[in-house]
CSV table of N, CA and C and ligand atoms in Angstrom, one decimal:
chain,number,residue,atom,x,y,z
Q,1,MET,N,113.3,83.0,88.4
Q,1,MET,CA,112.0,83.2,88.5
Q,1,MET,C,111.4,81.9,88.6
Q,2,ARG,N,110.9,81.6,89.6
Q,2,ARG,CA,109.8,80.1,89.6
Q,2,ARG,C,108.7,80.6,89.5
Q,3,ARG,N,107.9,80.3,88.3
Q,3,ARG,CA,106.3,80.9,88.2
Q,3,ARG,C,105.5,80.0,88.1
Q,4,ALA,N,104.5,80.1,88.8
Q,4,ALA,CA,103.6,79.2,88.6
Q,4,ALA,C,102.1,79.3,88.7
Q,5,VAL,N,101.2,78.8,87.8
Q,5,VAL,CA,99.7,79.3,87.4
Q,5,VAL,C,99.0,78.8,88.2
Q,6,CYS,N,97.8,79.3,88.7
Q,6,CYS,CA,96.7,78.1,89.3
Q,6,CYS,C,95.4,78.6,88.8
Q,7,PRO,N,95.2,77.7,87.5
Q,7,PRO,CA,93.9,78.2,86.5
Q,7,PRO,C,92.8,77.5,86.9
Q,8,GLY,N,91.7,78.4,86.7
Q,8,GLY,CA,90.1,77.7,87.4
Q,8,GLY,C,89.1,78.6,86.2
Q,9,SER,N,87.9,77.9,86.6
Q,9,SER,CA,87.0,79.0,86.3
Q,9,SER,C,86.7,80.1,87.6
Q,10,TYR,N,86.8,79.7,88.8
Q,10,TYR,CA,86.7,81.0,90.0
Q,10,TYR,C,85.3,81.4,89.7
Q,11,ASP,N,84.1,80.7,89.5
Q,11,ASP,CA,83.1,81.4,89.4
Q,11,ASP,C,81.6,81.5,90.5
Q,12,PRO,N,82.3,81.4,91.7
Q,12,PRO,CA,83.0,82.4,92.1
Q,12,PRO,C,84.3,82.1,92.8
Q,13,PRO,N,85.5,82.6,93.5
Q,13,PRO,CA,86.8,82.0,94.2
Q,13,PRO,C,85.9,82.1,95.4
Q,14,THR,N,86.4,80.5,96.2
Q,14,THR,CA,86.1,80.2,97.1
Q,14,THR,C,87.3,80.3,98.3
Q,15,ASN,N,86.6,80.0,99.7
Q,15,ASN,CA,87.7,79.3,100.5
Q,15,ASN,C,88.7,78.3,100.4
Q,16,GLY,N,88.7,77.7,99.4
Q,16,GLY,CA,89.0,76.4,99.3
Q,16,GLY,C,90.8,76.8,98.3
Q,17,HIS,N,89.9,78.1,97.1
Q,17,HIS,CA,90.9,78.5,96.2
Q,17,HIS,C,91.8,79.0,96.9
Q,18,LEU,N,90.8,80.0,97.9
Q,18,LEU,CA,92.1,81.2,98.5
Q,18,LEU,C,93.3,80.3,99.4
Q,19,ASP,N,92.7,79.1,100.0
Q,19,ASP,CA,93.7,78.4,100.8
Q,19,ASP,C,94.7,77.9,99.5
Q,20,ILE,N,94.8,77.3,98.4
Q,20,ILE,CA,95.3,77.0,97.3
Q,20,ILE,C,96.3,78.2,97.2
Q,21,LEU,N,96.1,78.9,96.6
Q,21,LEU,CA,96.7,80.2,96.6
Q,21,LEU,C,97.8,81.0,97.2
Q,22,GLU,N,97.1,80.8,98.2
Q,22,GLU,CA,98.2,81.2,99.8
Q,22,GLU,C,99.5,80.2,100.1
Q,23,ARG,N,98.9,79.0,99.9
Q,23,ARG,CA,100.3,78.1,100.2
Q,23,ARG,C,100.8,77.9,99.0
Q,24,THR,N,100.5,78.0,97.7
Q,24,THR,CA,101.5,78.3,96.2
Q,24,THR,C,101.9,79.4,96.4
Q,25,SER,N,101.8,80.6,96.8
Q,25,SER,CA,102.0,81.8,96.7
Q,25,SER,C,103.9,81.7,97.8
Q,26,GLY,N,103.6,80.9,98.7
Q,26,GLY,CA,105.2,80.7,99.4
Q,26,GLY,C,105.9,79.8,99.1
Q,27,LEU,N,105.3,78.9,98.0
Q,27,LEU,CA,106.3,78.3,97.3
Q,27,LEU,C,107.3,78.4,95.9
Q,28,PHE,N,106.6,79.5,95.2
Q,28,PHE,CA,106.9,80.4,94.3
Q,28,PHE,C,107.3,81.5,94.6
Q,29,ASP,N,108.1,82.2,93.4
Q,29,ASP,CA,108.7,83.6,93.4
Q,29,ASP,C,107.2,84.4,92.6
Q,30,GLU,N,106.7,84.3,91.7
Q,30,GLU,CA,105.3,84.4,91.4
Q,30,GLU,C,104.1,83.5,91.1
Q,31,VAL,N,102.8,83.4,91.6
Q,31,VAL,CA,101.8,82.8,91.0
Q,31,VAL,C,101.0,83.8,90.3
Q,32,VAL,N,100.4,83.0,89.3
Q,32,VAL,CA,99.7,84.1,88.5
Q,32,VAL,C,98.5,83.5,88.8
Q,33,VAL,N,97.5,83.8,89.3
Q,33,VAL,CA,95.6,83.2,89.0
Q,33,VAL,C,95.0,83.7,87.9
Q,34,ALA,N,95.0,82.3,87.1
Q,34,ALA,CA,94.4,82.7,85.6
Q,34,ALA,C,93.2,82.2,85.8
Q,35,VAL,N,91.9,83.4,85.6
Q,35,VAL,CA,90.3,82.6,85.1
Q,35,VAL,C,90.5,82.3,83.6
Q,36,LEU,N,90.2,81.1,83.5
Q,36,LEU,CA,90.1,80.4,82.2
Q,36,LEU,C,88.9,79.9,81.7
Q,37,ILE,N,88.4,79.8,80.9
Q,37,ILE,CA,86.8,79.1,80.4
Q,37,ILE,C,86.6,77.8,80.3
Q,38,ASN,N,86.0,77.4,80.9
Q,38,ASN,CA,85.6,75.7,81.0
Q,38,ASN,C,84.6,75.7,80.4
Q,39,LYS,N,84.1,75.0,79.2
Q,39,LYS,CA,83.3,75.1,78.5
Q,39,LYS,C,82.1,74.4,78.9
Q,40,SER,N,82.4,73.6,79.8
Q,40,SER,CA,81.4,72.9,80.4
Q,40,SER,C,80.3,73.6,81.4
Q,41,LYS,N,80.8,74.6,81.8
Q,41,LYS,CA,79.9,75.5,82.9
Q,41,LYS,C,79.6,76.6,82.7
Q,42,GLN,N,78.4,77.0,82.7
Q,42,GLN,CA,77.5,78.5,82.4
Q,42,GLN,C,78.1,79.6,83.2
Q,43,GLY,N,78.4,80.5,83.2
Q,43,GLY,CA,79.0,81.6,84.5
Q,43,GLY,C,77.7,82.4,84.9
Q,44,LEU,N,78.2,82.6,86.4
Q,44,LEU,CA,76.8,83.4,86.9
Q,44,LEU,C,77.6,84.9,86.9
Q,45,PHE,N,79.3,84.8,87.3
Q,45,PHE,CA,79.9,86.2,87.2
Q,45,PHE,C,80.6,86.2,85.9
Q,46,THR,N,81.2,87.3,85.0
Q,46,THR,CA,81.7,87.5,84.1
Q,46,THR,C,83.6,87.2,84.5
Q,47,VAL,N,84.0,87.6,83.5
Q,47,VAL,CA,85.5,86.9,83.8
Q,47,VAL,C,85.9,88.2,84.7
Q,48,ASP,N,85.5,89.8,84.0
Q,48,ASP,CA,85.7,91.0,84.8
Q,48,ASP,C,85.5,90.9,86.2
Q,49,GLU,N,84.5,90.4,86.4
Q,49,GLU,CA,84.0,90.2,87.8
Q,49,GLU,C,84.8,89.4,88.9
Q,50,ARG,N,85.0,88.0,88.2
Q,50,ARG,CA,85.9,87.1,88.9
Q,50,ARG,C,87.1,87.6,89.0
Q,51,MET,N,88.3,88.2,88.2
Q,51,MET,CA,89.3,89.1,88.2
Q,51,MET,C,89.4,89.8,89.5
Q,52,GLU,N,88.2,90.9,89.3
Q,52,GLU,CA,88.1,91.7,90.4
Q,52,GLU,C,88.1,91.1,92.0
Q,53,MET,N,87.4,90.1,92.1
Q,53,MET,CA,87.0,89.1,93.4
Q,53,MET,C,88.6,88.9,93.6
Q,54,LEU,N,89.2,88.0,92.6
Q,54,LEU,CA,90.5,87.4,92.9
Q,54,LEU,C,91.6,88.8,93.4
Q,55,ARG,N,91.5,89.8,92.5
Q,55,ARG,CA,92.8,90.7,92.8
Q,55,ARG,C,92.5,91.2,94.6
Q,56,GLU,N,91.1,91.6,94.6
Q,56,GLU,CA,90.6,91.7,96.2
Q,56,GLU,C,91.4,90.8,97.0
Q,57,ILE,N,91.3,89.9,96.8
Q,57,ILE,CA,91.1,88.3,98.0
Q,57,ILE,C,93.0,88.2,98.3
Q,58,SER,N,93.5,88.2,96.6
Q,58,SER,CA,94.8,87.8,96.8
Q,58,SER,C,95.8,89.0,96.9
Q,59,ALA,N,95.6,90.1,97.0
Q,59,ALA,CA,96.0,91.4,97.4
Q,59,ALA,C,97.0,91.1,98.5
Q,60,PRO,N,96.5,90.8,99.5
Q,60,PRO,CA,97.7,90.8,100.8
Q,60,PRO,C,98.7,89.6,100.5
Q,61,LEU,N,98.6,88.8,99.5
Q,61,LEU,CA,99.3,87.9,99.4
Q,61,LEU,C,101.1,88.0,98.9
Q,62,GLY,N,100.8,89.3,98.2
Q,62,GLY,CA,102.2,90.1,97.3
Q,62,GLY,C,102.7,89.8,96.2
Q,63,ASN,N,102.6,88.2,96.2
Q,63,ASN,CA,103.4,87.9,94.7
Q,63,ASN,C,102.5,87.1,93.7
Q,64,VAL,N,101.1,87.6,93.8
Q,64,VAL,CA,100.0,87.1,93.3
Q,64,VAL,C,99.6,87.6,92.0
Q,65,ARG,N,99.4,87.6,91.1
Q,65,ARG,CA,98.9,88.2,89.6
Q,65,ARG,C,97.8,87.7,89.2
Q,66,VAL,N,96.7,88.5,88.7
Q,66,VAL,CA,95.4,87.9,88.3
Q,66,VAL,C,95.3,88.0,86.8
Q,67,ASP,N,95.2,87.4,85.6
Q,67,ASP,CA,94.9,87.2,84.6
Q,67,ASP,C,93.9,86.4,84.0
Q,68,SER,N,93.7,86.8,82.8
Q,68,SER,CA,92.5,85.8,82.4
Q,68,SER,C,93.1,85.3,80.7
Q,69,TRP,N,92.3,83.7,80.1
Q,69,TRP,CA,93.1,83.5,79.3
Q,69,TRP,C,91.9,82.6,78.4
Q,70,HIS,N,91.6,83.1,77.0
Q,70,HIS,CA,90.6,82.6,76.3
Q,70,HIS,C,91.5,81.3,75.3
Q,71,GLY,N,91.5,80.4,75.8
Q,71,GLY,CA,92.6,79.0,74.9
Q,71,GLY,C,93.2,78.0,75.8
Q,72,LEU,N,93.9,77.5,75.0
Q,72,LEU,CA,94.8,76.3,75.8
Q,72,LEU,C,95.5,77.0,77.0
Q,73,LEU,N,95.7,76.6,78.3
Q,73,LEU,CA,96.6,76.6,79.1
Q,73,LEU,C,97.8,76.4,78.8
Q,74,VAL,N,98.2,75.6,78.1
Q,74,VAL,CA,99.4,75.4,77.7
Q,74,VAL,C,100.0,76.5,77.0
Q,75,HIS,N,99.4,77.1,76.2
Q,75,HIS,CA,100.0,78.2,75.2
Q,75,HIS,C,100.2,79.0,75.9
Q,76,TYR,N,99.1,79.5,77.4
Q,76,TYR,CA,99.4,80.8,78.2
Q,76,TYR,C,100.8,80.3,79.1
Q,77,CYS,N,101.2,79.2,79.1
Q,77,CYS,CA,102.4,79.1,80.0
Q,77,CYS,C,103.7,79.4,79.5
Q,78,GLN,N,103.6,78.8,77.9
Q,78,GLN,CA,104.4,79.2,77.3
Q,78,GLN,C,104.7,80.6,77.0
Q,79,GLN,N,103.7,81.8,76.9
Q,79,GLN,CA,103.9,82.7,76.6
Q,79,GLN,C,104.6,83.6,77.8
Q,80,HIS,N,104.1,82.9,79.1
Q,80,HIS,CA,104.4,83.5,80.1
Q,80,HIS,C,105.8,83.1,80.6
Q,81,GLY,N,106.4,82.2,80.6
Q,81,GLY,CA,107.6,81.3,81.1
Q,81,GLY,C,107.2,81.1,82.5
Q,82,ILE,N,106.1,80.5,82.3
Q,82,ILE,CA,105.7,79.9,83.6
Q,82,ILE,C,106.0,78.0,83.7
Q,83,GLN,N,106.5,77.7,84.7
Q,83,GLN,CA,106.9,76.2,84.7
Q,83,GLN,C,106.0,75.2,85.3
Q,84,ALA,N,105.1,75.4,86.3
Q,84,ALA,CA,104.0,74.7,87.0
Q,84,ALA,C,102.7,75.1,86.8
Q,85,ILE,N,102.0,74.5,86.6
Q,85,ILE,CA,100.4,74.5,86.9
Q,85,ILE,C,100.4,74.0,88.2
Q,86,VAL,N,99.1,74.6,89.4
Q,86,VAL,CA,99.3,74.2,90.4
Q,86,VAL,C,98.0,73.8,90.8
Q,87,LYS,N,97.4,72.6,91.1
Q,87,LYS,CA,95.7,72.1,91.1
Q,87,LYS,C,95.6,71.9,92.6
Q,88,GLY,N,94.3,72.5,93.0
Q,88,GLY,CA,93.9,71.7,94.3
Q,88,GLY,C,93.3,70.4,93.9
Q,89,LEU,N,93.5,69.7,94.7
Q,89,LEU,CA,92.7,68.1,94.8
Q,89,LEU,C,92.0,68.1,96.2
Q,90,ARG,N,90.7,67.8,95.7
Q,90,ARG,CA,89.6,67.8,97.0
Q,90,ARG,C,89.5,66.2,97.8
Q,91,ALA,N,89.1,65.4,96.5
Q,91,ALA,CA,89.0,64.3,96.8
Q,91,ALA,C,89.2,63.2,96.0
Q,92,ILE,N,88.8,62.1,95.8
Q,92,ILE,CA,89.5,60.8,95.2
Q,92,ILE,C,88.7,61.5,93.3
Q,93,GLY,N,87.6,61.5,93.5
Q,93,GLY,CA,86.4,61.9,92.4
Q,93,GLY,C,87.5,63.3,91.9
Q,94,ASP,N,87.9,64.1,92.0
Q,94,ASP,CA,88.8,65.2,91.0
Q,94,ASP,C,90.1,64.7,90.1
Q,95,PHE,N,90.4,63.5,90.9
Q,95,PHE,CA,91.8,62.7,90.3
Q,95,PHE,C,91.5,62.7,89.1
Q,96,ASP,N,91.0,61.5,88.5
Q,96,ASP,CA,90.8,61.3,87.1
Q,96,ASP,C,90.9,62.3,86.2
Q,97,TYR,N,89.9,63.2,86.3
Q,97,TYR,CA,90.0,64.1,85.2
Q,97,TYR,C,91.5,65.1,85.4
Q,98,GLU,N,91.8,65.5,86.4
Q,98,GLU,CA,93.0,65.9,86.9
Q,98,GLU,C,94.3,65.8,85.9
Q,99,LEU,N,94.5,64.0,86.3
Q,99,LEU,CA,95.2,63.7,85.6
Q,99,LEU,C,95.5,63.5,84.4
Q,100,GLN,N,94.0,63.6,84.0
Q,100,GLN,CA,94.3,63.4,82.5
Q,100,GLN,C,94.8,64.5,81.9
Q,101,MET,N,94.0,65.9,82.6
Q,101,MET,CA,94.5,67.1,82.1
Q,101,MET,C,96.0,67.4,82.2
Q,102,ALA,N,96.5,66.7,83.3
Q,102,ALA,CA,97.8,67.3,83.4
Q,102,ALA,C,99.0,66.2,82.6
Q,103,GLN,N,98.2,64.9,82.3
Q,103,GLN,CA,99.3,64.2,81.2
Q,103,GLN,C,99.0,64.8,80.1
Q,104,MET,N,98.0,65.1,79.5
Q,104,MET,CA,97.7,66.0,78.2
Q,104,MET,C,98.4,67.4,78.1
Q,105,ASN,N,98.6,68.0,79.1
Q,105,ASN,CA,99.4,69.1,79.2
Q,105,ASN,C,100.7,69.0,79.0
Q,106,GLN,N,101.6,68.0,79.9
Q,106,GLN,CA,102.5,67.6,79.8
Q,106,GLN,C,103.4,67.1,78.7
Q,107,GLN,N,102.4,66.3,77.8
Q,107,GLN,CA,102.9,65.8,76.6
Q,107,GLN,C,102.9,67.1,75.8
Q,108,LEU,N,101.8,67.8,75.5
Q,108,LEU,CA,101.7,68.9,74.6
Q,108,LEU,C,103.2,69.7,74.8
Q,109,THR,N,103.5,70.1,75.9
Q,109,THR,CA,104.7,71.3,76.1
Q,109,THR,C,105.4,70.9,76.9
Q,110,GLY,N,105.3,70.0,77.6
Q,110,GLY,CA,106.5,69.4,78.7
Q,110,GLY,C,106.1,70.6,80.3
Q,111,VAL,N,105.1,71.1,80.0
Q,111,VAL,CA,104.7,71.8,81.5
Q,111,VAL,C,104.5,70.8,82.4
Q,112,GLU,N,104.9,71.1,83.6
Q,112,GLU,CA,104.3,70.5,84.8
Q,112,GLU,C,103.5,70.6,85.7
Q,113,THR,N,102.4,69.6,86.3
Q,113,THR,CA,101.4,69.8,86.9
Q,113,THR,C,101.6,69.2,88.4
Q,114,LEU,N,101.0,70.6,89.3
Q,114,LEU,CA,101.5,70.1,90.8
Q,114,LEU,C,100.3,70.0,91.4
Q,115,PHE,N,99.9,69.1,92.0
Q,115,PHE,CA,98.7,68.7,93.0
Q,115,PHE,C,99.0,68.7,93.9
Q,116,MET,N,98.2,70.0,94.7
Q,116,MET,CA,98.0,70.1,96.1
Q,116,MET,C,96.9,69.5,96.6
Q,117,PRO,N,96.9,68.7,97.9
Q,117,PRO,CA,95.9,68.3,98.7
Q,117,PRO,C,95.1,69.8,99.3
Q,118,THR,N,94.0,69.4,98.8
Q,118,THR,CA,93.1,70.5,99.9
Q,118,THR,C,93.2,70.6,101.2
Q,119,LYS,N,93.3,71.4,102.0
Q,119,LYS,CA,92.9,71.3,103.5
Q,119,LYS,C,91.4,70.7,103.7
Q,120,PRO,N,91.5,69.6,104.9
Q,120,PRO,CA,90.3,69.2,105.0
Q,120,PRO,C,88.9,69.8,105.1
Q,121,PRO,N,89.1,71.1,106.0
Q,121,PRO,CA,87.9,71.8,106.0
Q,121,PRO,C,87.2,72.2,104.7
Q,122,ASN,N,88.1,72.5,103.7
Q,122,ASN,CA,87.7,72.6,102.3
Q,122,ASN,C,87.1,71.8,101.4
Q,123,SER,N,87.4,70.3,101.7
Q,123,SER,CA,87.3,69.2,100.7
Q,123,SER,C,86.0,69.2,100.0
Q,124,PHE,N,84.9,69.6,100.7
Q,124,PHE,CA,83.7,69.4,100.0
Q,124,PHE,C,83.1,71.0,99.3
Q,125,LEU,N,84.1,71.8,99.2
Q,125,LEU,CA,83.5,72.9,98.8
Q,125,LEU,C,83.8,72.9,97.0
Q,126,SER,N,83.0,73.6,96.5
Q,126,SER,CA,82.7,73.9,94.8
Q,126,SER,C,82.0,74.8,94.9
Q,127,SER,N,82.5,75.6,93.8
Q,127,SER,CA,82.0,77.1,93.3
Q,127,SER,C,80.5,77.0,93.1
Q,128,SER,N,80.3,75.4,92.3
Q,128,SER,CA,78.6,75.0,92.0
Q,128,SER,C,77.9,75.0,92.9
Q,129,LEU,N,78.4,74.1,93.9
Q,129,LEU,CA,77.6,74.0,95.2
Q,129,LEU,C,77.4,74.8,96.1
Q,130,ILE,N,78.4,75.6,96.0
Q,130,ILE,CA,77.9,76.8,96.9
Q,130,ILE,C,76.8,77.8,96.3
Q,131,LYS,N,77.0,78.1,95.0
Q,131,LYS,CA,75.8,78.8,94.2
Q,131,LYS,C,74.4,78.2,94.3
Q,132,GLU,N,74.6,77.0,94.5
Q,132,GLU,CA,73.2,76.2,94.6
Q,132,GLU,C,72.6,76.4,96.0
Q,133,VAL,N,73.6,76.1,96.9
Q,133,VAL,CA,73.2,76.5,98.4
Q,133,VAL,C,72.6,77.5,98.6
Q,134,ALA,N,73.3,79.0,98.0
Q,134,ALA,CA,73.0,80.0,98.4
Q,134,ALA,C,71.5,80.8,97.2
Q,135,THR,N,71.6,79.9,96.3
Q,135,THR,CA,70.3,80.6,95.3
Q,135,THR,C,69.0,80.0,96.1
Q,136,PHE,N,69.3,78.9,96.9
Q,136,PHE,CA,68.0,78.4,97.8
Q,136,PHE,C,68.1,78.8,99.5
Q,137,GLY,N,69.2,80.0,99.4
Q,137,GLY,CA,68.7,80.7,100.3
Q,137,GLY,C,69.6,80.3,101.7
Q,138,GLY,N,70.6,78.9,101.4
Q,138,GLY,CA,71.2,78.5,102.4
Q,138,GLY,C,72.5,79.6,102.7
Q,139,ASP,N,72.7,79.6,103.7
Q,139,ASP,CA,74.1,79.8,104.2
Q,139,ASP,C,75.4,79.9,104.2
Q,140,VAL,N,76.2,80.3,103.2
Q,140,VAL,CA,77.3,80.2,102.8
Q,140,VAL,C,78.5,81.0,103.0
Q,141,SER,N,77.9,82.1,104.0
Q,141,SER,CA,78.9,83.1,104.3
Q,141,SER,C,80.4,82.7,104.7
Q,142,HIS,N,80.1,81.2,105.8
Q,142,HIS,CA,81.8,81.2,106.2
Q,142,HIS,C,82.3,80.2,105.1
Q,143,LEU,N,81.9,80.1,103.8
Q,143,LEU,CA,82.9,78.8,102.9
Q,143,LEU,C,83.6,80.3,102.1
Q,144,LEU,N,83.2,81.3,102.3
Q,144,LEU,CA,83.5,82.3,101.0
Q,144,LEU,C,84.6,83.1,101.6
Q,145,PRO,N,85.5,84.0,100.8
Q,145,PRO,CA,86.2,85.2,101.4
Q,145,PRO,C,85.0,86.3,101.9
Q,146,GLU,N,84.9,87.0,102.3
Q,146,GLU,CA,84.0,88.1,102.9
Q,146,GLU,C,83.5,88.8,101.4
Q,147,PRO,N,84.3,89.7,100.7
Q,147,PRO,CA,84.1,90.2,99.5
Q,147,PRO,C,83.4,89.4,98.5
Q,148,VAL,N,83.6,88.1,98.4
Q,148,VAL,CA,83.2,87.4,97.2
Q,148,VAL,C,81.8,87.1,97.9
Q,149,HIS,N,81.3,87.0,99.1
Q,149,HIS,CA,80.1,86.6,99.7
Q,149,HIS,C,79.2,87.4,99.2
Q,150,LYS,N,79.6,89.0,99.7
Q,150,LYS,CA,79.0,90.1,99.4
Q,150,LYS,C,78.4,90.3,97.9
Q,151,ARG,N,79.3,89.8,97.1
Q,151,ARG,CA,78.7,89.8,95.8
Q,151,ARG,C,77.9,88.8,95.3
Q,152,LEU,N,78.0,87.7,95.6
Q,152,LEU,CA,77.5,86.8,95.5
Q,152,LEU,C,75.9,86.9,95.9
Q,153,ILE,N,75.8,87.4,97.2
Q,153,ILE,CA,74.3,87.7,97.7
Q,153,ILE,C,73.6,88.7,96.9
Q,154,GLN,N,74.5,89.8,96.6
Q,154,GLN,CA,73.8,90.8,95.8
Q,154,GLN,C,73.5,90.5,94.5
Q,155,ARG,N,74.3,89.6,93.6
Q,155,ARG,CA,74.3,88.8,92.2
Q,155,ARG,C,72.7,88.2,92.4
Q,156,LEU,N,72.6,87.4,93.6
Q,156,LEU,CA,71.3,86.2,93.3
Q,156,LEU,C,70.4,87.1,94.2
Q,157,GLY,N,70.5,88.5,94.1
Q,157,GLY,CA,69.3,89.6,94.4
Q,157,GLY,C,68.6,89.4,95.9
Q,158,ARG,N,69.3,88.8,96.8
Q,158,ARG,CA,68.5,88.2,98.1
Q,158,ARG,C,69.2,89.4,98.9
Q,159,GLY,N,70.4,90.1,98.6
Q,159,GLY,CA,70.7,91.8,99.8
Q,159,GLY,C,70.6,91.3,101.3
Q,160,ASP,N,70.8,90.0,101.7
Q,160,ASP,CA,71.3,89.8,102.9
Q,160,ASP,C,72.7,89.3,103.6
G,201,PNS,O1,87.8,75.5,87.7
G,201,PNS,P1,87.7,74.5,87.0
G,201,PNS,O2,86.4,74.7,86.1
G,201,PNS,O3,87.8,73.0,87.6
G,201,PNS,O4,89.0,74.7,86.1
G,201,PNS,C1,89.4,74.3,85.0
G,201,PNS,C2,90.3,74.5,83.8
G,201,PNS,C3,89.7,76.1,83.3
G,201,PNS,C4,91.6,75.2,84.3
G,201,PNS,C5,90.5,73.8,82.7
G,201,PNS,O5,89.3,73.2,81.7
G,201,PNS,C6,91.4,74.2,81.4
G,201,PNS,O6,92.9,74.3,81.7
G,201,PNS,N1,91.1,75.2,80.5
G,201,PNS,C7,91.6,75.6,79.5
G,201,PNS,C8,91.5,74.8,78.4
G,201,PNS,C9,92.1,73.9,78.4
G,201,PNS,O7,93.9,73.9,78.2
G,201,PNS,N2,92.2,72.7,78.0
G,201,PNS,C10,92.8,71.4,77.8
G,201,PNS,C11,93.0,70.9,79.1
G,201,PNS,S1,94.1,69.5,78.9
């Protein structure tokens, strides 16, 4: 069984995240999408809400499971028999920190990280930027899966 994890904050999941999940799901027998805590980021959605959204949007893929984890990603991989971490890379700006984490994770337990280039139409997407644009009334409906957009608008109290 070839298993991969796609870890992230997913606050909330974007079209860019969904694209990486879809493509990873075609390469592995099972994909776990894991909501992890990024200590440098303040959350808009609870971990449970993020998991609900991820379940909804990944259900059609068939081999994607949603989970959460408070702790080191490498320990999650060890406990769940996961051989690979898959990370989407948008642009060169992502590379420095992602490389550092990949090398740290590899030397901690031997788990490998695979970088998947994002599709160009998603290369400028980030959950943080989408939240900022939506907060000030910008239209982000084309950047998020429809159920996620609905929840974001509700959360921001805009109701449109
Ligand atoms: O979506 P993000 O915020 O870019 O995801 C980053 C995340 C949550 C995947 C990363 O911060 C992480 O792996 N956190 C778990 C804790 C951990 O293992 N830290 C050591 C990394 S070398």
